[in-house]
Amino acid sequence: MAFLNGEQRDPRLNEILYPPCDAARTKDLVRTYEPNKEFADKGHISPDGLLRYLLSVENDVLMAEKYDLHDDMDQPLCHYFINSSHNTYLVGHQLTGRASVEIYRQCLLAGCRCVELDCWDGSDDEPIITHGFTMCTEVKFREVMEAIAESAFKTSDYPIVLSFENHCVKQQDKLARYCREILADSLLVDPFDSHPLEPGAPLPSPNLLKRKILIKNKKKHMHRPGAKRKSKSAGEPVEQLKAKQEKGTAASEAAAGTAISALVNYVTPTHFHSFEAAEKKNRGYEISSFVETQALQLLKTKPVEFVNYNKRQMSRIYPKGTRVDSSNYMPQAFWNAGCQLVALNFQSLDLAMQMNLGFFEYNHRCGYVLKPDFMRRVDRRFDPFAESTVDGIVAGTVSVQVLSGQMLTDKRCGVYVEVEMYGLPADTVRKRFRSKTVPNNTINPVFNEEPFVFSKVVLPHLAMIRILLCEETGKLLGHRILPVNGLRPGYRHVALRSEGNVPLSQPMLFVKIVVKDYVPDAMAAFIDALSNPIAYQSELQKREKQLEALIEDDVELPDATRPEQAHPSAEARRTSVVPVAAAAVAAMTRSTSNGGSLQKSAEAAAAMPTPPPKGQFIFTVSLTDSALVEAVDLDLLRKHPAYEKVASKQEKEVAKVKKKQGRVGQMRRSQTDSMLSLHKDQLKQETTVLSKYCAPLFDTLGALVKERHEQQRRKLNDVLHRQEMELKRQLDERNKAEKKELAKRHRDKQELSRMKREVQQKHINMAVNEIQKLRELHRAKDEELARRQDETQRELARQREEYERRLTDELKQKCDKLEHEFQ
């Protein structure tokens, strides 16, 4: 009980609203997790029982409510952070990547609630989705809408925003028709009567918009008669050209048609002029999109105005156009300003995307996270660059001590742990806290580091801790992102996630977490006295007794230090100490339990390996185990260093060819014969390089397949040998046991000798039969290996032929397409 109240309990909890753990609760926990019934009946817990409790869901590192739908979902839409994707259709590079319909399904199933569709006129009178003026492939708009309708509400019932970047000129009516036909009742066409599209009217809530899809597209507006339009200048300044390049194709959208405009309501795009102009219009249903560079500039120059803007209406941030490698910016900077739709490239699992996945993992992965109160209320002022305590928010102190790890990886290597924090600029701490490297132990390494202390967390509501496990080479093995305001103090196991935030089955870290309210150093002693006045008074009395030895007998003690004053009467204690203690408890609501005696036992229980089960050895290895004969995975072999080395040479030569062409692939100039010739030469050179490396690539794969086959045969022979030896040993033991039993039952030596010979012969026959069966199984497995080897070689040959044929076909198709485009 002392351990639960002293170490595992949050000291900031009110003891009246959240009573400490009592004896009855402690007995329930012991009965649940103690495997020894006698210990459980006595109320004792063994190291195994303590370890079971520490590994249980009840001892999770986060509050259970964080995983559930705990946010208020009845606030206006602009009061939430929304999981958003940029150029959702692309898989890979922004200039040469492949467009895919499947990626829309994956993003929606991962909890994304805002996807982007770049729409263009198709050649066969069907609108398409692609990245314009690049070498990216294309997909049909209709197929994408069918995929969205199929997967929209599988993971979450809350609304989806389809962000159209509309470049269609002739086929806009088809876009609107497909939206109506395919999305059907899910498409929100008309606004609600309770939330009209009027200045000052709030946006509807996610609960009101459940299972609804909103369209974000430019809306057609009627021009007033006599209104003057700005004429285009003959030349543009360099700054404007650079801004257009950063915005990408978003800066060249086509004018909206009537049909598609009729589908736009609560997410109406508008050009951003200034915060003052937006506040004057006060239209909550309007949304502005900012390229990351523009948003950063606004955040630096007018941070408070940016936060106030996001209280009233939504904003969307997207990566700059020069991020052609599909990298991402850090979303935390824009979450600090309250930006709702912080769109990222989901195909790149870099640090920014890992932060995004970890941030939206909670609140039941619904894709919506409610912003803190001070980022929603108009009567509160918030500066995202604040370094002092925010008004009304209690700063916190977080300490993370990495004790040990369990089953971190199957590799034999050194490992270390880093702890980082992301939040406000004042709270962000990176590359500072790193544990020592434990060499050659990934099963149960012991770090036992000094605590990593984040002494002052200005805004715990927006802060996140990232714990990452790395090899000694720096390669990431796993990580976990935890919200600071959901941490539970005490000894906890942290289950790690992969780069894609997928839970890893075994790797976990054992840590000790301490969370408490921030107290300046100058006030620490005073706060300790208030939190535990009895201990403080006892310390004063102890000091007074120590001073008595230094004072002469003839010196009269002051009133404050006389011996009789060191032991006041009960009445005096009631009138002095008790009010102070009551006031301290009411003001601080701190727990005073001491569980230090159990701290070492908790650490020892986590570091202690679980003993193997007692009893006789049981022979369980069998040749029929499917793991002995593994199918050769060509995709896995393509990750082999030998294959990747050849592929790297291929990519470098292709990159050299593309580099020689300069910016030919990035710009579409006038339709001239010279440009067409340049494009064709580039395609032919790329095809020549790809053909050149076809033979080395597939020869390398063939050699790897043969090597893997030989490894499996050696493994199979080793297993056969071990099983034959184990079988002989077991039969010998059984023979000896039966002979001993015969010697006990028979006293006649001749009869005993005869029966021993019979037993010996029986066991010899049994051994011969069993070994013959094992060898027959081995022969069958060896034949199966050979058959799979032949199948793999045939598949490799087929893929090689298909690869060569595809290169020729793709060259012809691309040349035909170029000729069609340049006509």
mmCIF file of C-alpha atoms in Angstrom, residues 2 5 10 44 68 106 145 258 285 324 335 402 436 451 485 545 589 604 628 632-633 703 752 761 784 791 821:
data_model
loop_
_atom_site.group_PDB
_atom_site.id
_atom_site.type_symbol
_atom_site.label_atom_id
_atom_site.label_comp_id
_atom_site.label_asym_id
_atom_site.label_seq_id
_atom_site.Cartn_x
_atom_site.Cartn_y
_atom_site.Cartn_z
ATOM 1 C CA ALA A 2 2.887 2.353 0.779
ATOM 2 C CA ASN A 5 0.446 5.591 -2.593
ATOM 3 C CA ASP A 10 0.042 11.329 -8.724
ATOM 4 C CA HIS A 44 1.887 -10.855 0.474
ATOM 5 C CA ASP A 68 -10.881 6.475 -25.143
ATOM 6 C CA GLN A 106 -4.750 3.645 -46.043
ATOM 7 C CA MET A 145 -14.208 8.853 -54.826
ATOM 8 C CA THR A 258 -21.626 26.586 -60.525
ATOM 9 C CA TYR A 285 -17.020 29.165 -42.429
ATOM 10 C CA VAL A 324 10.232 17.512 -53.897
ATOM 11 C CA TRP A 335 -0.236 23.317 -33.398
ATOM 12 C CA VAL A 402 15.334 4.920 -17.718
ATOM 13 C CA LYS A 436 24.776 5.235 -21.775
ATOM 14 C CA PRO A 451 16.715 10.934 -14.026
ATOM 15 C CA ASN A 485 -0.809 15.844 -19.399
ATOM 16 C CA LYS A 545 17.703 19.452 20.768
ATOM 17 C CA THR A 589 -3.748 18.533 -1.945
ATOM 18 C CA ALA A 604 14.842 -5.493 -8.802
ATOM 19 C CA LEU A 628 12.328 -25.069 -41.123
ATOM 20 C CA VAL A 632 12.130 -17.377 -50.315
ATOM 21 C CA ASP A 633 10.705 -13.850 -50.357
ATOM 22 C CA ALA A 703 22.769 -15.907 -56.380
ATOM 23 C CA LEU A 752 16.376 -61.385 -15.788
ATOM 24 C CA GLN A 761 16.144 -55.640 -28.811
ATOM 25 C CA GLU A 784 10.206 -29.641 -50.878
ATOM 26 C CA GLU A 791 9.716 -22.419 -58.382
ATOM 27 C CA GLU A 821 0.712 16.170 -75.397
#
